């Protein structure tokens, strides 16, 4: 992950989401904002699929070739 455990959540990383009402960033498991109690937005429940994005949900960019890999990969699927 991009942040050490115990730190503040980062929107878009590991499923964390920003509240559209108050902009507070909430951890992924929250169904309502812990600041204003607004419901988790539907777009935060985005479907899986498509290309991985570096830094989101544990996806990572290969330091050698910059290919973005899904989190479950232990070696780059482009240059290995």
Backbone as a ProteinNet text record, in pm:
[ID]
protein_1_A
[PRIMARY]
XXXXXXXXXXXXXXXXXXXXXXXXXXXXXXXXXXXXXXXXXXXXXXXXXXXXXXXXXXXXXXXXXXXXXXXXXXXXXXXX
[TERTIARY]
84.5	0	87.5	29.7	104.5	122.8	50.7	60.7	92.4	163.1	187	57.4	45.9	-74	-91.7	-217	-246.2	-256.3	-221.7	-229.7	-368	-383.5	-511	-536.2	-663.1	-693.2	-668.5	-637.2	-615.5	-725	-800.4	-910.7	-861.2	-932.8	-899.5	-798.7	-738.3	-640.3	-707.2	-691.9	-748.4	-898.6	-968.4	-1113.3	-1160.1	-1067.5	-1106.2	-1179.8	-1271.2	-1356.6	-1374.5	-1389.5	-1413.5	-1563.5	-1611.3	-1753.3	-1788.3	-1891.1	-1928.3	-1990	-2039.9	-2103.4	-2002.4	-1902.1	-1810.5	-1663.4	-1631.4	-1495.4	-1408	-1462.4	-1385.9	-1351.5	-1228.8	-1189.3	-1212.7	-1286.9	-1327.3	-1259.8	-1234.4	-1181.9	-1288.1	-1243.6	-1330.4	-1445.8	-1422.6	-1526.4	-1642.8	-1628.5	-1738	-1849.5	-1972.9	-2089.7	-2148.9	-2114.4	-2154	-2031	-2028.7	-1917.6	-1907.3	-1786.1	-1770.3	-1772.9	-1776.4	-1787.2	-1931.4	-1999.3	-2132.6	-2245.3	-2211	-2308	-2376.6	-2327.4	-2383.5	-2348.3	-2435.6	-2414.6	-2297	-2231.1	-2122.5	-2178.4	-2115.2	-2169.3	-2159.8	-2251.7	-2256	-2127	-2067.8	-1945	-1828.3	-1833.5	-1729	-1737.4	-1849	-1869.1	-1843.2	-1743.6	-1717.2	-1694.5	-1744.1	-1725.5	-1579.7	-1542.3	-1406.7	-1398.7	-1280.6	-1260.1	-1185.6	-1127.8	-1051	-906.4	-831.5	-688.8	-664.5	-559	-526.2	-472.8	-491.8	-441.1	-340.8	-219	-114.5	-159.6	-139.1	-173.2	-316	-399.9	-539.5	-554.8	-614.1	-640.2	-513.8	-399.8	-274.8	-206.4	-261.9	-199.1	-67.1	28.6	161.8	225.4	310.3	383.6	520.3	559.1	689.7	798.4	897.2	1003.5	1091.8	1096.9	1181.4	1115.4	985.5	922.4	798.9	757.9	642.2	506.5	503.9	376.6	302.2	171	92.2	34.2	60.5	20.3	-87.1	-175.5	-273.8	-202.7	-262.8	-202.4	-158.4	-232.5	-200.6	-74.9	-24.5	97.9	220.4	312.2	436.6	551.4	533.1	630.3	554.2	621.4	558.8	516.8	395.5	349.2	401.7	473	531	678.7	757.7	901.1	954.1	877.6	914.7	1059.4
-119.1	0	123.4	235.1	359.3	427.3	383.8	448.4	344.5	386.5	290.6	259.6	140.3	103.5	201.4	238	329.5	474	502.3	639.1	671.1	792.2	835.7	766.6	738.8	677.3	776.1	721.8	801.5	763.4	861.2	834.9	759.7	654.5	577.3	467.6	460.7	357.5	251.4	126.3	12.9	25.3	93.1	106	219.7	298.2	412	513.6	589.6	678.9	813.9	917	1052.7	1078.4	1131.3	1163	1279.6	1265.1	1375.2	1493.5	1470.5	1578.3	1665.6	1600.9	1679.2	1661.8	1578.2	1551.7	1472.9	1426.3	1341.2	1211.3	1162	1035.2	923.5	823	710.7	581.9	493.2	361.4	283.6	190.2	115	45.5	-6.3	-85.1	-2.1	129.2	213.6	224.4	210.2	224.3	364.4	438.2	578.3	657.4	785.1	872.4	881.6	869.6	877	1020.8	1119.5	1258.8	1309	1289.3	1349.2	1247	1118.3	1008.7	994.9	1062.7	1044.7	904	846	710.8	707.7	593.9	570.7	587.3	666.7	687.4	561.4	548.6	432.1	418.3	528.8	520.2	465.2	471.3	411.5	259.2	206.8	63	21.1	81.7	60	-86.6	-128.9	-268.7	-299.4	-422.7	-467.6	-486.1	-475.7	-494.9	-377.2	-396.8	-290.8	-293.9	-198.3	-191	-150.3	-204	-163.5	-21.1	47.5	183.3	176.4	224	217.8	287.6	221.3	279.9	256.7	201.3	175.4	27	-3.9	-141.8	-227.8	-166.2	-241.1	-265.5	-214	-229.3	-152.5	-199.5	-139.9	-127.3	-24.4	-1	-67.5	-141.2	-206.7	-99.4	-106.7	-5	-15.4	-132.4	-150.2	-100.3	-133.3	-100.6	-11.5	21.4	107.9	45.4	-82.5	-150.9	-155	-130.3	-137.7	-278.3	-339.6	-477.8	-481.7	-582.2	-602.2	-643.8	-613.7	-635.4	-779.5	-876.7	-1016.5	-1064.7	-989.9	-1031.7	-1005.5	-1101.8	-1084.4	-1045.8	-1070.8	-1026.8	-956.7	-869.3	-794.2	-889.3	-868.9	-956.6	-913.2	-801.4	-758.7	-798.8	-763.6	-788.1	-896.6	-938.1	-1041.9	-1036.3
0	0	0	-33.3	-40.9	93.8	194.9	325.1	431	534.7	642	714.8	769.6	844.7	959.6	986.3	1094.6	1049.9	924.7	874.7	821.9	775	718.7	584.7	552.7	423.3	308.6	191.7	71.2	-27.8	-76.5	-168.5	-291.8	-330.1	-448.6	-425.5	-307.1	-276.9	-190.2	-229.9	-154.9	-133.6	-225.5	-214	-124	-69.7	13.2	-72.9	-11.8	-90	-22.3	-105.2	-56.8	-53.9	57.3	71.8	-20.5	-104.7	-193.6	-118.3	1.5	77.7	152.9	217.3	301.6	265.8	165.9	117.1	213.7	325	415.5	344.2	361.8	301.2	402	357.4	441.5	397	494.2	459.8	381.9	298.1	207.1	277	396.4	463.1	514.3	521.3	570.8	467.1	512.1	424.7	433.9	540.2	556.5	598.8	567.6	603.9	756.3	808.4	953.4	1004.8	914.5	957.3	951.8	835.8	819	805	803.4	794.4	658.4	554.9	420	370.8	289.6	237.4	140.1	134.5	39.2	-101.8	-187	-322.6	-408.6	-500.5	-588.9	-668	-712.6	-792	-711	-579.2	-496.3	-501.9	-545.2	-558.3	-702.3	-764.8	-906.9	-938.9	-1052.7	-1089.7	-1119.9	-1100.1	-1132.2	-1282.7	-1334.8	-1477.6	-1535.6	-1649.9	-1712.8	-1667.3	-1715.2	-1686.4	-1541.6	-1480.6	-1344	-1341.7	-1229.3	-1209.6	-1095.9	-1118.4	-1016.4	-889.1	-776.4	-647.3	-603.6	-690.1	-655.9	-626.5	-513	-472	-470.6	-443.1	-435.3	-568.9	-678.4	-809.4	-808.7	-886	-881.2	-1018.5	-1031.9	-1156.5	-1144.8	-1247.8	-1251.6	-1257	-1168	-1171.4	-1296.1	-1360.1	-1478.1	-1606.3	-1625.8	-1754.1	-1741.4	-1619.7	-1592.3	-1622.7	-1661.9	-1681.1	-1547.6	-1549.6	-1426	-1413.8	-1300.1	-1271.8	-1165	-1172.4	-1067.2	-939	-825.3	-694.1	-670.4	-723.1	-695.2	-764	-863.3	-933.4	-847.1	-845.9	-771.2	-863.6	-994.6	-1094.6	-1206.2	-1276.4	-1385.6	-1496.7	-1548.7	-1656.1	-1792.7	-1799.1	-1926.1	-1935.5	-1836.2	-1848.8	-1755.5	-1656	-1559.4	-1522.7
[MASK]
++++++++++++++++++++++++++++++++++++++++++++++++++++++++++++++++++++++++++++++++

